[in-house]
Tab-separated table of C-alpha atoms and ligand atoms in Angstrom:
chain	number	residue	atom	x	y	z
A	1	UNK	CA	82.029	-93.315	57.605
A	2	UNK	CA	79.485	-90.626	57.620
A	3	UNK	CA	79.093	-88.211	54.959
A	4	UNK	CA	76.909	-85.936	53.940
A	5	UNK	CA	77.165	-84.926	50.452
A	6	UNK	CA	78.200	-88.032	48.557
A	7	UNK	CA	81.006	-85.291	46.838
A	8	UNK	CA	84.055	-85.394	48.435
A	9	UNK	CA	86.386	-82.498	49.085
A	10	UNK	CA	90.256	-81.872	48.186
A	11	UNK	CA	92.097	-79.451	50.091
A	12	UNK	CA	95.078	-77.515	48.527
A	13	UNK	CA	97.225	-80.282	49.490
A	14	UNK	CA	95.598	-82.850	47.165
A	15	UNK	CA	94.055	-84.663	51.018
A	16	UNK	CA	91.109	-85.093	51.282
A	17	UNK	CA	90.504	-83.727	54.571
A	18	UNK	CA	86.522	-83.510	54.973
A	19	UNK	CA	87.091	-87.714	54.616
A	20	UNK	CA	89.626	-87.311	57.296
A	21	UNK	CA	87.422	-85.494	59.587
A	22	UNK	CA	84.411	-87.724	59.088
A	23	UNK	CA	86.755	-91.076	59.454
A	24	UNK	CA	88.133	-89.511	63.093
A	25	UNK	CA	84.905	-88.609	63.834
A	26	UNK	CA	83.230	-92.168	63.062
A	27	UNK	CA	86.110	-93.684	64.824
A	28	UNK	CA	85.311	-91.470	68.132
A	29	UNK	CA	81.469	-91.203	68.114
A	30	UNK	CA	80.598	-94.304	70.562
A	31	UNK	CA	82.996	-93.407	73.143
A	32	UNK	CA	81.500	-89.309	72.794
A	33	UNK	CA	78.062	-90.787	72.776
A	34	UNK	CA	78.858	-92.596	75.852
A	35	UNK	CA	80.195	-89.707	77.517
A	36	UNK	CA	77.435	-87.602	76.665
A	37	UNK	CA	73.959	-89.806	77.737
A	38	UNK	CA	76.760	-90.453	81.334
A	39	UNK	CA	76.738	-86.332	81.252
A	40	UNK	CA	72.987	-86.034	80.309
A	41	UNK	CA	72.148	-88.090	83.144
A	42	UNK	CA	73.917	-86.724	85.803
A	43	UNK	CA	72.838	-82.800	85.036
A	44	UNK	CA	74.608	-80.484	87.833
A	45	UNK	CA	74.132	-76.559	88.442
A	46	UNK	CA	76.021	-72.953	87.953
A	47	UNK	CA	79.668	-74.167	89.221
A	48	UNK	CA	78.575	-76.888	90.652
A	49	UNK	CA	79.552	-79.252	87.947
A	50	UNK	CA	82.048	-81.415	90.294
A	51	UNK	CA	81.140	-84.785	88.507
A	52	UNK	CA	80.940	-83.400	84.633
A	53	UNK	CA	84.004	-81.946	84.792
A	54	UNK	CA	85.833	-84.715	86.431
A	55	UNK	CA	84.450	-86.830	83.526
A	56	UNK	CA	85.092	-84.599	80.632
A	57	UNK	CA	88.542	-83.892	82.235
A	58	UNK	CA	89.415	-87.478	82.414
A	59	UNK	CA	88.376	-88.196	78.856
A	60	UNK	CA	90.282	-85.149	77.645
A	61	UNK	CA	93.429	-86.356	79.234
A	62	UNK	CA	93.302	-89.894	77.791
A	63	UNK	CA	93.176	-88.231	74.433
A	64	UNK	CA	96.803	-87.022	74.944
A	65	UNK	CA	95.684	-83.456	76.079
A	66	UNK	CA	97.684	-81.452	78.809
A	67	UNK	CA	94.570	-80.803	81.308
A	68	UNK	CA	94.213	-78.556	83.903
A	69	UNK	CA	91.093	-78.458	86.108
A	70	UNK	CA	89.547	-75.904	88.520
A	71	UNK	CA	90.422	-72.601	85.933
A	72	UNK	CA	87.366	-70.407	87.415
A	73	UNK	CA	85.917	-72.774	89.634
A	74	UNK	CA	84.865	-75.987	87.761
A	75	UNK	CA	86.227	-75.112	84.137
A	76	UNK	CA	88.403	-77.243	82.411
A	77	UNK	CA	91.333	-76.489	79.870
A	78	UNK	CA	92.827	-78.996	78.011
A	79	UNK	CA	95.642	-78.228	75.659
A	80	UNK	CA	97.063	-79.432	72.645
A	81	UNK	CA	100.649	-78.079	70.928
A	82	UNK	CA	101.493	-79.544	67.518
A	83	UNK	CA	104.548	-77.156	66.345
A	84	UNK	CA	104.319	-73.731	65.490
A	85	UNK	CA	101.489	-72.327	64.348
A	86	UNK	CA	97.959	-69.952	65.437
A	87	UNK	CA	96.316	-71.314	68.854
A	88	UNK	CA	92.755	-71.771	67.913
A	89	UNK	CA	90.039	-71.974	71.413
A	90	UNK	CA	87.447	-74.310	71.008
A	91	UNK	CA	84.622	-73.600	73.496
A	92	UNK	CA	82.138	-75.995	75.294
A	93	UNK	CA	79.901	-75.028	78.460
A	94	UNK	CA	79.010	-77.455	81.181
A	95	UNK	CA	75.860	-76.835	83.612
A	96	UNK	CA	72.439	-77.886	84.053
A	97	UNK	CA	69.081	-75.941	84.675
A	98	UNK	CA	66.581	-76.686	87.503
A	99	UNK	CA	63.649	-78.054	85.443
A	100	UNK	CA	62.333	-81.558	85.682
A	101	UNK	CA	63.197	-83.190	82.606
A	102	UNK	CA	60.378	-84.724	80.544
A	103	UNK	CA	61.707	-85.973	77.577
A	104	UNK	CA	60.815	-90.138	77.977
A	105	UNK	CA	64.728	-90.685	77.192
A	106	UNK	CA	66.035	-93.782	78.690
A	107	UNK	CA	68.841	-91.923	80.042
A	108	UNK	CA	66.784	-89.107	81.302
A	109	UNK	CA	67.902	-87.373	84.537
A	110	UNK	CA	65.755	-88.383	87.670
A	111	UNK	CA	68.460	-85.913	89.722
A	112	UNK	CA	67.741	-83.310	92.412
A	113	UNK	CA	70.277	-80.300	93.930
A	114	UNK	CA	69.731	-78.539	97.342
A	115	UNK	CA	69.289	-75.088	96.688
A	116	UNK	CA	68.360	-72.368	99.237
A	117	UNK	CA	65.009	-72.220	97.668
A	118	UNK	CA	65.003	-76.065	98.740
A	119	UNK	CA	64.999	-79.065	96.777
A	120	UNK	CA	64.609	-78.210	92.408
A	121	UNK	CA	65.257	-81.121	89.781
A	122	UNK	CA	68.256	-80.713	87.637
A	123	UNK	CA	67.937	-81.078	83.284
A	124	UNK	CA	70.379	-80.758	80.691
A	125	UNK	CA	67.352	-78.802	79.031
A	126	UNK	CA	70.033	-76.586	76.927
A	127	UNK	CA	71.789	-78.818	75.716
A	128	UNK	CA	75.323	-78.209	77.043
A	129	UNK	CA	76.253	-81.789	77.898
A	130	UNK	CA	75.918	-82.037	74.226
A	131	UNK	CA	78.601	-78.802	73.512
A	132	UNK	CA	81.286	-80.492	75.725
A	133	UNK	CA	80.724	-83.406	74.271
A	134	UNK	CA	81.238	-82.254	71.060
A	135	UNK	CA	84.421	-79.942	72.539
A	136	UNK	CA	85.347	-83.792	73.531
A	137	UNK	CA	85.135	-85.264	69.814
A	138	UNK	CA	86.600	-82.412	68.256
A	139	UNK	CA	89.892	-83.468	70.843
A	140	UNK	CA	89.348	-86.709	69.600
A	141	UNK	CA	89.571	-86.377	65.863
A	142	UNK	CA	92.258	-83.867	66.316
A	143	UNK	CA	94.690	-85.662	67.916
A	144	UNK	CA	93.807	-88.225	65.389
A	145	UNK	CA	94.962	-86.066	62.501
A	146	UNK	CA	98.268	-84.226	64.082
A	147	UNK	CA	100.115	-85.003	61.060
A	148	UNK	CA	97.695	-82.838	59.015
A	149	UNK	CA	97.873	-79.736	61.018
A	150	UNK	CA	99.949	-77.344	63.074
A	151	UNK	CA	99.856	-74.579	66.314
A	152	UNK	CA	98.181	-75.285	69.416
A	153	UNK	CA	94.794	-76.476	69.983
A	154	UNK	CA	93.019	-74.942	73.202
A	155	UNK	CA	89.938	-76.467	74.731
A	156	UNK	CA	87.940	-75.233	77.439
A	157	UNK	CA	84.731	-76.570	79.357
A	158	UNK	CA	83.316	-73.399	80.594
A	159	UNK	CA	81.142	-73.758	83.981
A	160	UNK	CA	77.719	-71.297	84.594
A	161	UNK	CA	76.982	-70.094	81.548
A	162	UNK	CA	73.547	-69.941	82.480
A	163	UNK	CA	73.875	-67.218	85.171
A	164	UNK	CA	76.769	-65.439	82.842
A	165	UNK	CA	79.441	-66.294	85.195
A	166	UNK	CA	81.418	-68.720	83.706
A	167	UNK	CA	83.322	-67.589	81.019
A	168	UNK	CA	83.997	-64.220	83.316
A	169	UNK	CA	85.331	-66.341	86.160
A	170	UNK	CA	87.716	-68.108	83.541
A	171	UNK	CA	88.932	-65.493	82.384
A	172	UNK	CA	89.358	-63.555	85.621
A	173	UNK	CA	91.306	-66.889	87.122
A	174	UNK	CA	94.113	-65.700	84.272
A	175	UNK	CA	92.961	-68.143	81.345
A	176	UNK	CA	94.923	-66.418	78.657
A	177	UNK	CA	98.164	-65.368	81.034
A	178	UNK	CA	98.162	-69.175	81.995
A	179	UNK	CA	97.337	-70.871	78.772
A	180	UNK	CA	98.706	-68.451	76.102
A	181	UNK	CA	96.022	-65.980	73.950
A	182	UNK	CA	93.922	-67.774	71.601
A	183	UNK	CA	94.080	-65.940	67.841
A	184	UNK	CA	90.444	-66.946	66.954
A	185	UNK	CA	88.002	-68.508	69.674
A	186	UNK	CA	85.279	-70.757	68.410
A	187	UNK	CA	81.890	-71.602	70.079
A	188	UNK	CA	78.898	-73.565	68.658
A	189	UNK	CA	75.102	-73.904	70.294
A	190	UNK	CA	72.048	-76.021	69.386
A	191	UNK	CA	68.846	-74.846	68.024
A	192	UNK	CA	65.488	-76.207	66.730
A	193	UNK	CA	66.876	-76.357	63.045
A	194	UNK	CA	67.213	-79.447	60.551
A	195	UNK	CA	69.389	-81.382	62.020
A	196	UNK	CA	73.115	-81.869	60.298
A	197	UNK	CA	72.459	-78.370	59.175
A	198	UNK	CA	74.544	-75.592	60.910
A	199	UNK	CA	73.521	-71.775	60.925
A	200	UNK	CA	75.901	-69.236	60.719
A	201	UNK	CA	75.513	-65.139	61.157
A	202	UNK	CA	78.228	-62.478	61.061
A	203	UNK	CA	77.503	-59.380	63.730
A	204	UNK	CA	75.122	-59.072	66.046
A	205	UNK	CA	73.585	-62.196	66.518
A	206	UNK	CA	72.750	-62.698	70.277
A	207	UNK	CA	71.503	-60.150	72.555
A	208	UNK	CA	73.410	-58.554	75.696
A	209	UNK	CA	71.182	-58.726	79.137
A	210	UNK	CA	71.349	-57.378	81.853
A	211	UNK	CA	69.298	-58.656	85.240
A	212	UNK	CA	68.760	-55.425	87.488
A	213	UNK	CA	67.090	-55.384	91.140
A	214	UNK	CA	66.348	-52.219	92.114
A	215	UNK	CA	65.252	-51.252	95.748
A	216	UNK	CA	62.875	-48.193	96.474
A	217	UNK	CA	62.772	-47.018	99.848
A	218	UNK	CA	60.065	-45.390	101.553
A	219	UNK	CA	58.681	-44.651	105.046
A	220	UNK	CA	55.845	-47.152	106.600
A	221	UNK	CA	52.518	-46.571	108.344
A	222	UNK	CA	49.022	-46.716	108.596
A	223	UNK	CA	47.254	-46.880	105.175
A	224	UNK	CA	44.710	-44.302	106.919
A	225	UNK	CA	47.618	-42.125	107.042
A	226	UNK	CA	49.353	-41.577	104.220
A	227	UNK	CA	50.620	-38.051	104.667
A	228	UNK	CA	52.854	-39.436	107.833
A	229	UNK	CA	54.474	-41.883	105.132
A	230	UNK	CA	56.146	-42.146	102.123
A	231	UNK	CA	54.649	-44.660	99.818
A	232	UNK	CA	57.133	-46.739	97.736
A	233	UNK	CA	54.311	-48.588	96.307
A	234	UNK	CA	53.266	-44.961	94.402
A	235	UNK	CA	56.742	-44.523	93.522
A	236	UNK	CA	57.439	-47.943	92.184
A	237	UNK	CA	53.907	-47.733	89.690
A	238	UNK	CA	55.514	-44.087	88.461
A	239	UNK	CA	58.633	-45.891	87.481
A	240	UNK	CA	57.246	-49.177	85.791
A	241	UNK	CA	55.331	-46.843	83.350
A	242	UNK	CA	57.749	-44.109	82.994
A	243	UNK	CA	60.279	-46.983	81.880
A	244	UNK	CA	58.327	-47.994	79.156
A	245	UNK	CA	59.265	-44.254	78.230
A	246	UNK	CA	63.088	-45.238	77.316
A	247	UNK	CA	62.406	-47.774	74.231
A	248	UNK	CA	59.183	-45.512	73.050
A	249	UNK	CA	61.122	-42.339	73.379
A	250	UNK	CA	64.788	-42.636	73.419
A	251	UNK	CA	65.868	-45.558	71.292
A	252	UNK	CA	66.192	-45.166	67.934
A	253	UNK	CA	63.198	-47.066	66.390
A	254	UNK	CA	65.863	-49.094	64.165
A	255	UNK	CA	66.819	-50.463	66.865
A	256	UNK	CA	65.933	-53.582	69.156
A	257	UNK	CA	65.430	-53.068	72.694
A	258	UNK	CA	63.349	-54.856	75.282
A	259	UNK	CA	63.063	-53.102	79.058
A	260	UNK	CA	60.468	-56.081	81.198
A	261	UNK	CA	59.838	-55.422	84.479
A	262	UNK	CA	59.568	-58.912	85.682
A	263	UNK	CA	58.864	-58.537	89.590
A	264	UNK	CA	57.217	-55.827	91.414
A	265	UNK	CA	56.904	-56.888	95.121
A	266	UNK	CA	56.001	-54.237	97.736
A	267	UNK	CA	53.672	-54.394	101.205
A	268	UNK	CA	51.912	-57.460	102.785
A	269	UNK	CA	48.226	-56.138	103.846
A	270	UNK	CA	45.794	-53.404	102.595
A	271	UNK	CA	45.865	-51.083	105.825
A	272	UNK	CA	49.664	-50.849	105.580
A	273	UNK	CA	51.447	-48.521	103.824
A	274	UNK	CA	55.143	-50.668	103.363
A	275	UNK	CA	58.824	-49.394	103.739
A	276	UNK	CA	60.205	-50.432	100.431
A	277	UNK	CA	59.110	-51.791	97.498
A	278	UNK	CA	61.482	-54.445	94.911
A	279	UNK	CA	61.966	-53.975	90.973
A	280	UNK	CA	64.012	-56.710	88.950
A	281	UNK	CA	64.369	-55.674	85.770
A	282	UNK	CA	65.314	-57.317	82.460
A	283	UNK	CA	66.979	-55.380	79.805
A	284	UNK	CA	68.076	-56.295	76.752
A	285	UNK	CA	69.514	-54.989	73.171
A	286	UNK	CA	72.415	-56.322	70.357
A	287	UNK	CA	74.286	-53.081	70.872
A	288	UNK	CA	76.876	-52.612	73.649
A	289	UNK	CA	77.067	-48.658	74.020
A	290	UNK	CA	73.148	-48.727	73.401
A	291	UNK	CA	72.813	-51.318	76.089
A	292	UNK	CA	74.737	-49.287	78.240
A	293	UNK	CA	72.960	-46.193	77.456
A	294	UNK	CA	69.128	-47.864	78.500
A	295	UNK	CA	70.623	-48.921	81.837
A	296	UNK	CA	71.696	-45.495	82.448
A	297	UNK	CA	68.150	-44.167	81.949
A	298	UNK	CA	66.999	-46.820	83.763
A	299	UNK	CA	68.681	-45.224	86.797
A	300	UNK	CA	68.378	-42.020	85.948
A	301	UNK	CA	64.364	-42.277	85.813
A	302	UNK	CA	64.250	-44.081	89.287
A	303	UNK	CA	66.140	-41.508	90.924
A	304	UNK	CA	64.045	-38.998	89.790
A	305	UNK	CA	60.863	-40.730	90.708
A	306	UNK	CA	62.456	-41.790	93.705
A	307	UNK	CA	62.980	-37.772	94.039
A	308	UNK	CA	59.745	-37.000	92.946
A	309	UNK	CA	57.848	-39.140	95.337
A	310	UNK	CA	60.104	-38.079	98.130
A	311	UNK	CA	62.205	-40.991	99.273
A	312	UNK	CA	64.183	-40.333	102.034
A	313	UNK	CA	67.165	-42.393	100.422
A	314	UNK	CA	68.517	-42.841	96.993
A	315	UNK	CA	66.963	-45.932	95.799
A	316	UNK	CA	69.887	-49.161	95.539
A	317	UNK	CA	70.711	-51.166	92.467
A	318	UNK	CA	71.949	-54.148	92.186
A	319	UNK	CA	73.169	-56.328	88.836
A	320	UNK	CA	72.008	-59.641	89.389
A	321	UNK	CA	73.720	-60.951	86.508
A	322	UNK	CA	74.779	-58.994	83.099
A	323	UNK	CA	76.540	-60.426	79.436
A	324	UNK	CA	77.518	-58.577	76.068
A	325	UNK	CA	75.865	-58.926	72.769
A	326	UNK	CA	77.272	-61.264	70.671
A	327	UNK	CA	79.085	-60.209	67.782
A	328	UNK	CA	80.639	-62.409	65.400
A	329	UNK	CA	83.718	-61.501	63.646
A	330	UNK	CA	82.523	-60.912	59.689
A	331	UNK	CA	85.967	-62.232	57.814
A	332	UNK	CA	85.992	-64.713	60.894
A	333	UNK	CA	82.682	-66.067	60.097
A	334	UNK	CA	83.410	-66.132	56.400
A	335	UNK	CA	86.453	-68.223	57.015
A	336	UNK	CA	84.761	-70.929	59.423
A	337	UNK	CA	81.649	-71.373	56.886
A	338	UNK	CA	83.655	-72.036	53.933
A	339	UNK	CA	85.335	-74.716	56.119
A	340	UNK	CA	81.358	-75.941	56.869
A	341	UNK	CA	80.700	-75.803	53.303
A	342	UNK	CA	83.674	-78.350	52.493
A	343	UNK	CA	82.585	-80.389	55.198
A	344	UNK	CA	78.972	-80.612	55.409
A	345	UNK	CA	78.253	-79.120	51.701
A	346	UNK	CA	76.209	-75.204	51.068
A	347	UNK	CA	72.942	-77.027	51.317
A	348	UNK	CA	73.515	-78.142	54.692
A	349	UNK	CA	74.452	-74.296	55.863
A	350	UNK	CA	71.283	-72.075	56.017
A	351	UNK	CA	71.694	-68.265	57.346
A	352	UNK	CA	70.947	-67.729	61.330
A	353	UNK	CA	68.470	-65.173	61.963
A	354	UNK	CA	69.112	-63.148	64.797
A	355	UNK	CA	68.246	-64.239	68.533
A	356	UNK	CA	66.792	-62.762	71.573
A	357	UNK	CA	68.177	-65.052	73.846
A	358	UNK	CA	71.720	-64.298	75.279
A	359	UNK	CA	75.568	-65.977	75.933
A	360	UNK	CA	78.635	-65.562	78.047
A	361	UNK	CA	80.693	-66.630	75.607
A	362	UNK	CA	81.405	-63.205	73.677
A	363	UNK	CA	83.000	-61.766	77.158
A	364	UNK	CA	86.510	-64.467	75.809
A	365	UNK	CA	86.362	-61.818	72.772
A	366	UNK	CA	85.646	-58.302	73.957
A	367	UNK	CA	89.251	-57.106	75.829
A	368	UNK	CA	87.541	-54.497	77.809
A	369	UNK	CA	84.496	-56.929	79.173
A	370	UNK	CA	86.406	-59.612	79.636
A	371	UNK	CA	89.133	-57.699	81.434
A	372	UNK	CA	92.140	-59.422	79.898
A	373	UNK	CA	93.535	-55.925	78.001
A	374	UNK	CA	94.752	-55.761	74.825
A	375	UNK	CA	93.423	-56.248	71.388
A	376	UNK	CA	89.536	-57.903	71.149
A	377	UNK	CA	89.924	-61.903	70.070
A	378	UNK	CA	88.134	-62.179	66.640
A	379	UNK	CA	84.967	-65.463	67.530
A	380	UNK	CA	82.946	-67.316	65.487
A	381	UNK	CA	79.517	-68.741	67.400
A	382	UNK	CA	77.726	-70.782	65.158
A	383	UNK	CA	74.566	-72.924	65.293
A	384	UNK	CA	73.928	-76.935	64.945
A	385	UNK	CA	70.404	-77.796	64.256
A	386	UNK	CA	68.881	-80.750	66.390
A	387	UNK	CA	65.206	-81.860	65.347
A	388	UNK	CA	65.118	-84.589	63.371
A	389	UNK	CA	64.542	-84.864	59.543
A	390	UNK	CA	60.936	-86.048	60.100
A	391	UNK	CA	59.945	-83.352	62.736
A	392	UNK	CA	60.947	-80.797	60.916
A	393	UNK	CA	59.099	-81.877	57.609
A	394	UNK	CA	55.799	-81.877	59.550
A	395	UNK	CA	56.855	-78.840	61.271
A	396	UNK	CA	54.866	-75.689	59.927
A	397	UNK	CA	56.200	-72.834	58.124
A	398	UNK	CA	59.061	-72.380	55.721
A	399	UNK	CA	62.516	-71.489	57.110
A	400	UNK	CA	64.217	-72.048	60.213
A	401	UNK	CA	62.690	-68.828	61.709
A	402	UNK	CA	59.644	-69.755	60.873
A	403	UNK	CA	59.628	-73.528	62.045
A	404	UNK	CA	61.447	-72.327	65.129
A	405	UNK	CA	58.235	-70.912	66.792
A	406	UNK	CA	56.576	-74.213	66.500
A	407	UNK	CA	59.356	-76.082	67.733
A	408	UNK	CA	60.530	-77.072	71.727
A	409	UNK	CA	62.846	-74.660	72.494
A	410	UNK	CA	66.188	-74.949	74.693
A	411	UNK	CA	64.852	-74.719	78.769
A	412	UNK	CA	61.769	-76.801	78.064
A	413	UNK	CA	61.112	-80.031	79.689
A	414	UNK	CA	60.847	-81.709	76.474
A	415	UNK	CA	63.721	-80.309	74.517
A	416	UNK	CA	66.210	-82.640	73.395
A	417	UNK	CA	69.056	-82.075	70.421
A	418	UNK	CA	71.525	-84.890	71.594
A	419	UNK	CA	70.330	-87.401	68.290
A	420	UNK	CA	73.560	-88.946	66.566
A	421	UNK	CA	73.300	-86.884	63.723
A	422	UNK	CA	73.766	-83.138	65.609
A	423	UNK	CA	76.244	-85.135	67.752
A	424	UNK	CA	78.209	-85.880	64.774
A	425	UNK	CA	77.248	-82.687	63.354
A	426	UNK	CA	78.675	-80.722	66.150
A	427	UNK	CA	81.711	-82.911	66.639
A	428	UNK	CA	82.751	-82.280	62.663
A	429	UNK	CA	81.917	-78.770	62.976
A	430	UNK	CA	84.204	-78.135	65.920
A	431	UNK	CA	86.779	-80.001	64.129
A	432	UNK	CA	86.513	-78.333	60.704
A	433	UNK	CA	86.648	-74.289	62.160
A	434	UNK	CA	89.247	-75.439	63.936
A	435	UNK	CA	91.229	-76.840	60.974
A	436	UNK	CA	90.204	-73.516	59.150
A	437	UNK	CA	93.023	-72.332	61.187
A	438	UNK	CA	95.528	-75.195	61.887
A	439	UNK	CA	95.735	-77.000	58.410
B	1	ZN	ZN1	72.655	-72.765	76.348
């Protein structure tokens, strides 16, 4: 049995529950760790994880779990009812990135997918064949300690959270109306931190993003010409530097904003003046109405140039993809680290700073986002560290945000956090916020 704080902790009832947890978990790991090195193997893309879902689904069901497969595509909901009681969700996510994995693991992924853009090699560079593994082992030690708990245990393998599609499509193939409303919905991620430690933050902690293309629309000809044209290359340079406008001018400087213009494509040859020129923009911010309110200038300053330059048609905008920021529930949060602290002990917990990078998983929360009506779903997302005692000793700095900059980070070719010890980490962690609510 793995522990790690050689105390051991009593729960009201005079159990000792965080020896419970660790026992289920022992008695589960192989069979997770199994699963997951079959799962990092076989990485698949955005919705097009046929195979991982078959797998977790399967291993799901043999745990005693009513499983349904196909909820928004390839997602997978597997349910649990032990009397009466709160439902708690317990969220994992599923797909693969196109990056050719580097990481000298045995069980490294050789794989390929066919993608318009041709043939790109698939990685589990994220980590999420870890997170449904853990979603797996949480199943595992749950149904392991039904006599200790009560109210209905909902799991979900969420496809696409990479392109911010799959929690959306979930929810929009009636997840709550056909499984019942969860009362609290937990989520966990890895990160470059000391691993067996987990990170928690209440509020803002990840950013919303939005993706934006944005066609500008001129009128060809001759470069030796121009005043028989409209030139959408002119335009497009007015609004690249008139965007950087919005963050230095209209945010308030307390806040955190990024506007990137990340492509700029326009003309093929010196001597011709082209008919349109391409914008994809990347916006991002840890404030929903704020977020809301930089897209809006966004359009409202292309127009204008648009306007300006003389464009004989509005310009055309397009959300390539778009998610919330995420913002976790403070008495929530409170709740599901006290259960960490019993678990895992307060040396093991270390504060989350707050992150750039951004999730689908808050749109299961927010009512009007996710589209389900109704109240907003309090969620707790925390954090389970994944570099290895050793690493992170010789790792510079002091602090996880510190170390973090000299540290692989999730979508590189090298980054790995499935070691036993997050595995078990994440597994117990699941379990734990989960019994914060059920026990
Ligand atoms: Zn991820």
């Amino acid at each position: 049995m793995t522990t790690h704080t050689d105390s051991s902790t009593i729960d009201d009832t005079g159990n000792d529950l965080k020896g419970a947890i660790g026992a289920q978990m022992e008695a589960a790991f192989d069979d997770v760790q199994a699963l997951y090195r079959r799962l990092h193997q076989y990485p698949e893309l955005p919705f097009q994880e046929h195979e991982t879902s078959a797998r977790l689904a399967e291993a799901l069901e043999t745990l005693g779990y009513a499983v349904t497969r196909g909820v928004g595509g390839t997602g997978v909901v597997a349910v649990l009812k032990n009397g009466d009681g709160p439902t708690v969700m317990l969220r994992g996510d599923m797909d693969a990135l196109p990056i050719k994995e580097d990481t000298g693991l045995d069980y490294a992924s050789t794989r390929t997918a066919e993608t318009e853009g041709g043939t790109v090699p698939l990685m589990h560079a994220c980590g999420h064949d870890l997170h449904s593994s853990c979603v797996v082992g949480a199943a595992a030690v749950m149904a392991g300690l039904k006599e200790r708990w009560s109210g209905t245990l909902m799991l979900i393998c969420q496809p696409a959270e990479e392109i911010f599609g799959g929690a959306r499509a979930m929810l929009d193939d009636g997840l709550y109306d056909r499984f019942g409303r969860p009362d609290v919905i937990l989520g966990q991620h890895n990160m470059p931190a000391l691993a067996g430690s987990v990170g928690h933050r209440a509020g803002g902690t990840m950013a919303a993003c939005t993706n934006l293309a944005v066609t500008i629309h001129g009128a060809g000809g001759h470069g030796s010409m121009p005043a028989q044209t409209v030139d959408p290359v002119v335009i497009a340079a007015h609004v690249v530097t008139r965007l950087q406008t919005i963050v230095s001018r209209e945010v308030p400087p307390e806040e955190t904003v990024v506007v990137t213009v990340g492509k700029l494509a326009a003309g093929t040859q010196a001597n011709i003046i082209p008919h349109s020129a391409e914008l994809e923009i990347n916006i991002r911010s840890f404030d929903n109405a704020l977020h809301r309110q930089v897209v809006a200038s966004i359009e409202r300053i292309i127009r204008a140039e648009c306007e300006a330059g003389r464009s004989p048609k509005p310009p055309a905008f397009r959300v390539l993809n778009e998610t919330i920021a995420l913002h976790n529930h403070p008495a929530s949060v409170e709740r599901v680290r006290r259960a960490h602290a019993a678990q895992f002990g307060e040396e093991s917990l270390y504060a989350m700073p707050r992150l750039n990078g951004s999730e689908d998983f808050p749109f299961f929360g927010n009512a009007e986002a996710g589209g389900f009506g109704g109240e907003d779903i309090p969620y707790v997302y925390w954090f389970i560290g994944a570099t290895p005692a050793e690493r992170w000793a010789e790792t510079p700095g002091e602090g996880v945000a510190q170390k973090m900059r000299h540290l692989e980070m999730p979508h590189s070719p090298y980054y790995f956090p499935g070691n036993a010890l997050t595995m078990r980490t994440g597994i117990e962690a699941m379990a734990a916020g989960a019994l914060a609510y059920l026990a």
